Short mmCIF file of C-alpha atoms in Angstrom, two decimals:
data_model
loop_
_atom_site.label_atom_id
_atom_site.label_comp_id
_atom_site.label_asym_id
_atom_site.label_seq_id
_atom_site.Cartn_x
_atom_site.Cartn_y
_atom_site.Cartn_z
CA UNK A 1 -25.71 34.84 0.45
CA UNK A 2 -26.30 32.06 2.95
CA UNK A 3 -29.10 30.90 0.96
CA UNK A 4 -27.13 30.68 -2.31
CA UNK A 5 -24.66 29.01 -1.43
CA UNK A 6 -27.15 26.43 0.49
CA UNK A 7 -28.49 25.95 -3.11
CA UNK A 8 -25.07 25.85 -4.68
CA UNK A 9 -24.01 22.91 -2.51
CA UNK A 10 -27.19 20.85 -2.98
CA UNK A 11 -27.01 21.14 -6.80
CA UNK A 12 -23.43 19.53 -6.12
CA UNK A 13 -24.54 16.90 -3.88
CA UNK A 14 -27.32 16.26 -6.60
CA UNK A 15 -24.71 16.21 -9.41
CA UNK A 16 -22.70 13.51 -7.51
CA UNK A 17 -25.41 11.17 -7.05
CA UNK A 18 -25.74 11.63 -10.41
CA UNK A 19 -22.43 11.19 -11.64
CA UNK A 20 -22.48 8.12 -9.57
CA UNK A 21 -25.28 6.48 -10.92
CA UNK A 22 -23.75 7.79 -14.35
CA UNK A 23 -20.50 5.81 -13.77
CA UNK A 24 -22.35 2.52 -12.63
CA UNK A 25 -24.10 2.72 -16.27
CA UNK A 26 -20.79 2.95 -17.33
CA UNK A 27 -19.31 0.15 -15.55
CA UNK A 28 -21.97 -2.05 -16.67
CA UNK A 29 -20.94 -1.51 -19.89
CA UNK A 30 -17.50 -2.42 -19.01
CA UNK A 31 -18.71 -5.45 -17.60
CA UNK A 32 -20.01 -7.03 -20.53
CA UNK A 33 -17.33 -5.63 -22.69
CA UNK A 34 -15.18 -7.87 -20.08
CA UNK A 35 -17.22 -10.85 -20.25
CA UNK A 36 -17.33 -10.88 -24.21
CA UNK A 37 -13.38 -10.54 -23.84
CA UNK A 38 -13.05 -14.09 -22.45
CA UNK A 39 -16.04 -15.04 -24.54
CA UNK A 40 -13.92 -14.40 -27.65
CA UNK A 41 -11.00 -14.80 -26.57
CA UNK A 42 -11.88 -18.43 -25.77
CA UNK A 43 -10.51 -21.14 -28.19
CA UNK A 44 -12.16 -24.89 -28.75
CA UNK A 45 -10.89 -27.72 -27.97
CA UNK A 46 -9.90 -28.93 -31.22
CA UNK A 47 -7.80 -25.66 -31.69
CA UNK A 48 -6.02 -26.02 -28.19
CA UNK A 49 -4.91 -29.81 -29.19
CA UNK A 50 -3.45 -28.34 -32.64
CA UNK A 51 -1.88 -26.17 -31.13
CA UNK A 52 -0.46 -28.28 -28.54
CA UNK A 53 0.94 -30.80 -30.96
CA UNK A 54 2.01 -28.33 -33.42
CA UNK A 55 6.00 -29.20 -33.34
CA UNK A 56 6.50 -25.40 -34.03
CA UNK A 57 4.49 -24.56 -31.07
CA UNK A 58 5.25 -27.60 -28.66
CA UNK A 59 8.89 -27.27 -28.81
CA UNK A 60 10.43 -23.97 -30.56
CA UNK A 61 13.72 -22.75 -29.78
CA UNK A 62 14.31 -19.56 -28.31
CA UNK A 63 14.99 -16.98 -30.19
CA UNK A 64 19.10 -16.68 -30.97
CA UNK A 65 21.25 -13.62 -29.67
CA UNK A 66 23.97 -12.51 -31.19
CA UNK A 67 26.95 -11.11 -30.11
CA UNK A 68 30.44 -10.05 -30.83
CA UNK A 69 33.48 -11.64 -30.21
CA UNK A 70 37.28 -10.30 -29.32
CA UNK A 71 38.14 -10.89 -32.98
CA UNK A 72 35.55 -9.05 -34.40
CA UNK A 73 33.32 -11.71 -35.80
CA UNK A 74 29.77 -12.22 -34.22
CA UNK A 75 28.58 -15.67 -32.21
CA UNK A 76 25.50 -16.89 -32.23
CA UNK A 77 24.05 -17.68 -28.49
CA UNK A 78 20.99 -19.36 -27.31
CA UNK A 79 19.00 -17.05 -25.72
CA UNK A 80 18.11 -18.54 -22.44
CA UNK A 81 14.29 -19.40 -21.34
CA UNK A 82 13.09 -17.11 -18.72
CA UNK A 83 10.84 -19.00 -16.00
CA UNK A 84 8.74 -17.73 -13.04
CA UNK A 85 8.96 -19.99 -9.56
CA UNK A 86 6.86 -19.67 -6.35
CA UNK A 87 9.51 -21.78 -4.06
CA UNK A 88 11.93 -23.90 -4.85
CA UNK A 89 11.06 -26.99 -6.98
CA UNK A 90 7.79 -25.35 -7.99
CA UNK A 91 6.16 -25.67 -11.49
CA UNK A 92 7.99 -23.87 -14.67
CA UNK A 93 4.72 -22.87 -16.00
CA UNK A 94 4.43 -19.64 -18.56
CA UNK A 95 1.85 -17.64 -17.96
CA UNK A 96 -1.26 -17.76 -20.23
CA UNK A 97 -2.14 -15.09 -22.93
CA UNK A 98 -4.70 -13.37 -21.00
CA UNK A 99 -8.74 -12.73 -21.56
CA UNK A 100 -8.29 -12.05 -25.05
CA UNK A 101 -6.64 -15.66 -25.64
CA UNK A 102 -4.39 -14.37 -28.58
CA UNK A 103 -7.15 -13.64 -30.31
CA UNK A 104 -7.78 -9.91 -32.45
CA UNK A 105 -11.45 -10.23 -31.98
CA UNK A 106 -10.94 -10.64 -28.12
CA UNK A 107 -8.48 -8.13 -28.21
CA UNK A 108 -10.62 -5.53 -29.44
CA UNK A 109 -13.46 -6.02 -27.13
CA UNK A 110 -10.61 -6.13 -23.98
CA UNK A 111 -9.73 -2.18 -25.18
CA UNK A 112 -13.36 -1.51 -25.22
CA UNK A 113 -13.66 -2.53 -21.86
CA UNK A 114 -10.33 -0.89 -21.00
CA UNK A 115 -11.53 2.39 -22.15
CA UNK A 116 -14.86 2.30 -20.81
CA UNK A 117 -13.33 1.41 -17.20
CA UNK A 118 -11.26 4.31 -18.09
CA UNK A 119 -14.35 6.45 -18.39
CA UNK A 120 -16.12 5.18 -15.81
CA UNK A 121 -13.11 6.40 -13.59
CA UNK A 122 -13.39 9.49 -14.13
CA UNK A 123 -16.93 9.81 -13.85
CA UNK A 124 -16.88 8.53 -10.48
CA UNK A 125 -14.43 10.31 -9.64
CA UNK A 126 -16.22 13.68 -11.24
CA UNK A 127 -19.18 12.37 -8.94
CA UNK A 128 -16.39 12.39 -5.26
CA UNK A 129 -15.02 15.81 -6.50
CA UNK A 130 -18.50 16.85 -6.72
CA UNK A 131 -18.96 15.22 -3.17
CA UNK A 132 -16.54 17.27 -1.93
CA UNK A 133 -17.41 20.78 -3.31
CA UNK A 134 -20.71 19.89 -1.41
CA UNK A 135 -19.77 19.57 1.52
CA UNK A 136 -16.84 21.70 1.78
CA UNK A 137 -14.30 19.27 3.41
CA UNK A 138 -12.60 16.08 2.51
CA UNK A 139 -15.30 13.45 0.77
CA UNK A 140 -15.04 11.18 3.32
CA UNK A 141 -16.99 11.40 6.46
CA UNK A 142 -19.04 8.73 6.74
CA UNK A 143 -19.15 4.68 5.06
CA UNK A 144 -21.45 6.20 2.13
CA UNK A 145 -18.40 8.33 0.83
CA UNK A 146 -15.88 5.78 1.76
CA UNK A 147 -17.48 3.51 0.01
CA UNK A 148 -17.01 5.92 -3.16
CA UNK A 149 -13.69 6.79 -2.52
CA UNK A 150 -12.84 3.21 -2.19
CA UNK A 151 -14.06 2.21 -5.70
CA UNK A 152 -12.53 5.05 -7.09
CA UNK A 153 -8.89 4.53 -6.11
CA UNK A 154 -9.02 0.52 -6.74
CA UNK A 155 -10.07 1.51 -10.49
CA UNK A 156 -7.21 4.03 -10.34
CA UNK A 157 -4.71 1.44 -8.93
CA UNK A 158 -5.81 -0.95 -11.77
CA UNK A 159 -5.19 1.79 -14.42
CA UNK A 160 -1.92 2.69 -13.01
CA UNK A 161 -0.27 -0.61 -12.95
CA UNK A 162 -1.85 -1.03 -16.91
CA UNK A 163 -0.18 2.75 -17.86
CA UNK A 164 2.69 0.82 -15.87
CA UNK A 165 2.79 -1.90 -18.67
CA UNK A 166 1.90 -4.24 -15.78
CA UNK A 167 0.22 -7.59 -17.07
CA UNK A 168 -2.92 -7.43 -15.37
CA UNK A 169 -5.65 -6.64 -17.53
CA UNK A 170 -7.00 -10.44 -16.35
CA UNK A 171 -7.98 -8.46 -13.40
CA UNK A 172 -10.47 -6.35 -14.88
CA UNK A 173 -13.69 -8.00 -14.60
CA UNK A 174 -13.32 -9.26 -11.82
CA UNK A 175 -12.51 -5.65 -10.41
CA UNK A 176 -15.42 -4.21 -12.45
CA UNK A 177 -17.89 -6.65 -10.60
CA UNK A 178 -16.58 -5.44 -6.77
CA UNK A 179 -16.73 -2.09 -8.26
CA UNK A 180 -20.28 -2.75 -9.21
CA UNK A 181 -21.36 -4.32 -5.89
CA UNK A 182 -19.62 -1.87 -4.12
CA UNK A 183 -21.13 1.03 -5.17
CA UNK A 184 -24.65 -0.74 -5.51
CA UNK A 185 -24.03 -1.17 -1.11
CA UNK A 186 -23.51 2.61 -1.06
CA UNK A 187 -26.22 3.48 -2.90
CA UNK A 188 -28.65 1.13 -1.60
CA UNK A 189 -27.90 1.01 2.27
CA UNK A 190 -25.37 3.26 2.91
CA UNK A 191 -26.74 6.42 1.19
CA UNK A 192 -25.98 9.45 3.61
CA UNK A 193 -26.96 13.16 2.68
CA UNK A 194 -24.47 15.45 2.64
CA UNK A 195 -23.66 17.15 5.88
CA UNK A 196 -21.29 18.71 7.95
CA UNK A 197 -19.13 16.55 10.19
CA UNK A 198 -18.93 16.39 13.84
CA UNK A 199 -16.55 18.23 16.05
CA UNK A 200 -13.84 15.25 16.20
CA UNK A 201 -13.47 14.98 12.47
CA UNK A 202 -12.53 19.01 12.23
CA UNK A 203 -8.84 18.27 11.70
CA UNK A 204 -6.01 18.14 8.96
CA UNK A 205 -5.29 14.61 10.38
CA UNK A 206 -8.60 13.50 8.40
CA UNK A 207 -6.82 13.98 4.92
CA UNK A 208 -4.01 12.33 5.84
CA UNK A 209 -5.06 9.32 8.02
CA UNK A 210 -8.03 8.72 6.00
CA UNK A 211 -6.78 9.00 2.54
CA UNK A 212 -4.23 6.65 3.47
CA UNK A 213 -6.40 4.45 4.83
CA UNK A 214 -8.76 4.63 1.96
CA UNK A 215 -5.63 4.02 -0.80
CA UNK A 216 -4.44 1.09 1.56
CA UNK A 217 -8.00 -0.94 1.70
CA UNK A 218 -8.20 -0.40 -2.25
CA UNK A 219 -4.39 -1.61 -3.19
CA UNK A 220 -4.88 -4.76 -0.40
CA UNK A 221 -8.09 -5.80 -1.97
CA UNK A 222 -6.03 -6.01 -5.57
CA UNK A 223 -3.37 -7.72 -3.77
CA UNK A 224 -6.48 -10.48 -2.39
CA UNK A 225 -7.83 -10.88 -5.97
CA UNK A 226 -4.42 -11.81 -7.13
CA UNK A 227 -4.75 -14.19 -4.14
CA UNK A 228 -7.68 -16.02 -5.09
CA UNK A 229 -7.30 -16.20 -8.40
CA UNK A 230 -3.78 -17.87 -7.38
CA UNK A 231 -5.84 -20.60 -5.73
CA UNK A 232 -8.16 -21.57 -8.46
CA UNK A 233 -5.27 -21.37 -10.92
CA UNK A 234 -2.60 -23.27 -8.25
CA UNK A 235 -5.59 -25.94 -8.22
CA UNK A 236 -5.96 -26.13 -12.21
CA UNK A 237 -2.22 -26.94 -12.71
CA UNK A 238 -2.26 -29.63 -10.15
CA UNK A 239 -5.08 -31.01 -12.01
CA UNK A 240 -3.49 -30.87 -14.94
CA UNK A 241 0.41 -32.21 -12.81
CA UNK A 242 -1.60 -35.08 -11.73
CA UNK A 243 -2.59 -36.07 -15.21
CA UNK A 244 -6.27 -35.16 -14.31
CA UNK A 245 -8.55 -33.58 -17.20
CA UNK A 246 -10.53 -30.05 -15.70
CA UNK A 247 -13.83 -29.14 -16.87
CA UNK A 248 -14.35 -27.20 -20.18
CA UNK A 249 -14.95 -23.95 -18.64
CA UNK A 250 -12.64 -23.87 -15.88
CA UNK A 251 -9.62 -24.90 -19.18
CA UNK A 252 -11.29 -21.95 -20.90
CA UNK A 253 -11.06 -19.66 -18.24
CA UNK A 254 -8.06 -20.35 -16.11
CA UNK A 255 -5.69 -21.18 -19.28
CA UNK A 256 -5.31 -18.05 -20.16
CA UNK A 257 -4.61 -16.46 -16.58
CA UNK A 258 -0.88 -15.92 -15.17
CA UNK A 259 0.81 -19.32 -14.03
CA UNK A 260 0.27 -19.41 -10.18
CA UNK A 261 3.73 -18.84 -9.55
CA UNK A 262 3.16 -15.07 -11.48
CA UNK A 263 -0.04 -14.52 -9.31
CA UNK A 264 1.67 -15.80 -6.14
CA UNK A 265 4.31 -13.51 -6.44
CA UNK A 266 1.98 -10.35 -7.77
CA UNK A 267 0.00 -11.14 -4.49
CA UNK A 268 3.15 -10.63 -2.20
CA UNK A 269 4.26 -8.04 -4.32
CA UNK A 270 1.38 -5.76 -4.10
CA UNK A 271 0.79 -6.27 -0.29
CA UNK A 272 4.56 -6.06 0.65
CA UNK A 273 4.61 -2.74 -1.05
CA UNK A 274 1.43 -1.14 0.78
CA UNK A 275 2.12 -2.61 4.21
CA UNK A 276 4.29 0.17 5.34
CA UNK A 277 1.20 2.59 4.42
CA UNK A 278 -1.11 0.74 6.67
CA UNK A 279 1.80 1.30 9.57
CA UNK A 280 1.60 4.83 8.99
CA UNK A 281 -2.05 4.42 8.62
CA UNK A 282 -2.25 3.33 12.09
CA UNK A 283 0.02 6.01 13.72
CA UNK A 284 -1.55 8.75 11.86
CA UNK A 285 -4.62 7.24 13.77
CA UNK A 286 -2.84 7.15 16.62
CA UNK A 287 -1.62 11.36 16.60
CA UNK A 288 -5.12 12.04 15.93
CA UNK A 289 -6.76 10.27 18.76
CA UNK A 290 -4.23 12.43 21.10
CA UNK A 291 -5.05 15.88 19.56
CA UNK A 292 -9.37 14.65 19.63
CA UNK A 293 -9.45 13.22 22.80
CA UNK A 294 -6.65 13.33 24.45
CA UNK A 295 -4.95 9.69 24.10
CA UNK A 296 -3.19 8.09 21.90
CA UNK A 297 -4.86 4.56 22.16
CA UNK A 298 -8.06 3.11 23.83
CA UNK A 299 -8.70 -0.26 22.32
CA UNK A 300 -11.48 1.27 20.62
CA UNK A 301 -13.06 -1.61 18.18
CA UNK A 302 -11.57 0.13 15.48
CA UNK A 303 -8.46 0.30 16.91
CA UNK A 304 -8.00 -2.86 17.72
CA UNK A 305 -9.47 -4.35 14.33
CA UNK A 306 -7.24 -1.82 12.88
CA UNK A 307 -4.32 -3.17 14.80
CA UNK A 308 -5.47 -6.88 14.28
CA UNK A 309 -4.98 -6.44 10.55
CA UNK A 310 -2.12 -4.81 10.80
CA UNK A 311 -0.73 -8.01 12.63
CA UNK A 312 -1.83 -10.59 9.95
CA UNK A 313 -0.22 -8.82 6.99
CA UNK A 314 2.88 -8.49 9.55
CA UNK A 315 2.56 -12.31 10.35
CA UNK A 316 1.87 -12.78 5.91
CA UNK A 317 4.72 -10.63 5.38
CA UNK A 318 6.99 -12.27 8.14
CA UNK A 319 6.12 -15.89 6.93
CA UNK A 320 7.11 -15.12 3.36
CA UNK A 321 10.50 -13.78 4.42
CA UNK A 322 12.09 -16.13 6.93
CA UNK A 323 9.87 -19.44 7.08
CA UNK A 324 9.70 -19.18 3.08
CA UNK A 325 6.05 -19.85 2.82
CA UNK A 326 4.63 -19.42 -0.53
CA UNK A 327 1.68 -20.73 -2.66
CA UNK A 328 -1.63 -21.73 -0.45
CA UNK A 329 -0.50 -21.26 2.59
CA UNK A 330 0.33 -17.92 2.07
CA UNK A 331 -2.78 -16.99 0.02
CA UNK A 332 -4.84 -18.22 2.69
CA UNK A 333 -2.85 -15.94 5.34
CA UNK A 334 -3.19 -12.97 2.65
CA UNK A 335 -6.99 -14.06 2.40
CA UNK A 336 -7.67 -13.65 6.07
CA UNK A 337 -5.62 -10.44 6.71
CA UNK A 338 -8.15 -8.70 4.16
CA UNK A 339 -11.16 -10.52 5.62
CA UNK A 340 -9.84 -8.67 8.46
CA UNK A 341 -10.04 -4.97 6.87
CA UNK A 342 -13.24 -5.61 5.20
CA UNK A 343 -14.46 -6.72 9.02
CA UNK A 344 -12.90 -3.68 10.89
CA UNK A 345 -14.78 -1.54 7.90
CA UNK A 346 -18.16 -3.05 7.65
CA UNK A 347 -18.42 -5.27 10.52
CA UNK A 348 -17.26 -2.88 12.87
CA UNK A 349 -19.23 0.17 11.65
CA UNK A 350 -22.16 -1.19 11.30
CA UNK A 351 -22.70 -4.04 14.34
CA UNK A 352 -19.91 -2.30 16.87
CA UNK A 353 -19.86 0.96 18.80
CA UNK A 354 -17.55 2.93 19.58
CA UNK A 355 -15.62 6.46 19.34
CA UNK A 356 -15.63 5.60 15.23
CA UNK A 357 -19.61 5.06 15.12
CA UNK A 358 -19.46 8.63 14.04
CA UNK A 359 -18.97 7.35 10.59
CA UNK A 360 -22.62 6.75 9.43
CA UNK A 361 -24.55 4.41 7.85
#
């Protein structure tokens, strides 16, 4: 019986690496489905100045509302423009009309890519399940299956907040491509056979303070892309503010992105909404350590990485709030608190010791 069921867990452990080198194949495809999005979805130059000096186009009215008066007769209202502002005084800019530029052909190819990120979702996440049923715990006991479970719930997020209605489909290749480099790291270097975990790791506390940790890293690296693409976008409409012309491809790309004020505020949005997570992330931690060995804090390096990061999204968060800073400076701050959770995951692992080297390379 002890043989069988030896057997039954390798085939498992086989049919996750091969559902994860299924989903990658998948991915790719996604990829280019994303990159011929934007590549159709691009319009010339000639067609952006018509349209800019279309009258219809430069300066239509908003659309009229109606509504009835005491009397019983109907007014007619202007409906009034909606804008987006980072800070007070910022730009009124609208926010462009995403990869697909408007256009059907670039449309198509964005649902294509859409779907197969959809597919390659759950093919992954076949491959963690799999994982799992392998080893007969929670699929994440060393950096090779956090690496998978990391991919897998930042594809999820993304998915969500499009079943959401959420306007962030722009985010999708550039996802795709960390999802791609991500899991070519696991599979490359961080490949670890399945096995049983050590004595410390033999605890409830490992679905709840991992998971968490796991869902946290994935949401705060959406919340970074938003960041950086809010600083090549911020830089494009000062370009364009100051009168300056930007190169073709950097028009034809960052055009049809949100206005930086939307990404600015998706940024703060996203991280303000996880940060409480990554508190409980922490204590969790913290409850753990006492029942494994027998205190609650050591300065451990991943502690204190841990507790490092929590401080710069406190000081990102903090700074937003009551010294109202918004646009660079805050992207910047956002931009170093995740350099600071990608550090206390890979940099720590890998080049620091400690009670977490357990994790495996």
């Amino acid at each position: 019986m002890t043989l069988l069921a030896a057997a039954t867990n390798e085939s498992l452990a086989d049919l996750s690496n091969k559902l994860v080198y299924a989903s990658m194949a998948v991915y790719m495809l996604a990829f280019f489905a994303h990159i011929t999005e934007w590549v159709f979805g691009s319009r010339s130059k000639v067609g952006r100045t018509a349209a800019a000096l279309t009258p219809a186009a430069a300066a239509a009215p908003a659309p009229a509302v109606q509504v009835r008066t005491k009397g019983g007769g109907t007014a007619v209202l202007d409906k009034p423009k909606v804008v987006t502002r980072a800070a007070s005084g910022a730009r009124d800019v609208p926010d462009g009309p995403g990869a697909a530029g408007g256009s059907e052909k670039g449309d198509l190819y964005g649902r294509i890519a859409v779907s197969l990120t959809v597919l390659g979702f759950l093919i992954e996440a076949s491959g963690v399940v799999s994982r799992a049923m392998s080893v007969e715990r929670a699929p994440w006991g060393n950096m090779y299956e956090f690496n998978l479970t990391f991919s897998t719930v930042a594809v999820g997020a993304y998915l969500l907040l499009l079943a959401l209605k959420k306007n962030v489909r722009w985010l999708g290749l550039i996802l795709v491509t960390s999802i791609l480099l991500d899991l070519g790291i696991a599979t490359t270097w961080l490949y670890t056979a399945s096995d049983q975990l050590v004595p410390a790791l033999h605890s409830y506390w490992l679905w709840i303070h991992v998971s968490t940790a796991i869902f946290c890293g994935a949401v705060f690296y959406i919340g970074a892309a938003g960041a950086v693409l809010y600083l090549f976008r911020d830089s494009y409409e000062s370009h364009l503010e100051a009168g300056r012309t930007p190169g073709r491809f950097r028009t034809s790309v960052l055009e049809r992105m949100p206005s930086a004020a939307s990404l600015d505020k998706f940024s703060y949005r996203i991280n303000a909404a996880v940060f409480p997570l990554w508190t409980f992330t922490i204590v969790a931690g913290a409850i753990w350590a006492g029942d494994a060995w027998g205190r609650y804090w050591g300065w451990d390096p991943k502690e204190v990485w841990s507790f490092v990061t929590w401080v710069a999204y406190a000081c990102y968060l903090h700074a937003r709030a009551t010294a109202g800073w918004k646009g660079r400076k805050a992207a910047y701050l956002a931009l170093f608190a995740f350099a600071c959770w990608i550090w206390n995951y890979y940099g720590v692992n890998i080049l620091l010791s400690g009670k977490h080297s357990y994790a495996g390379v």
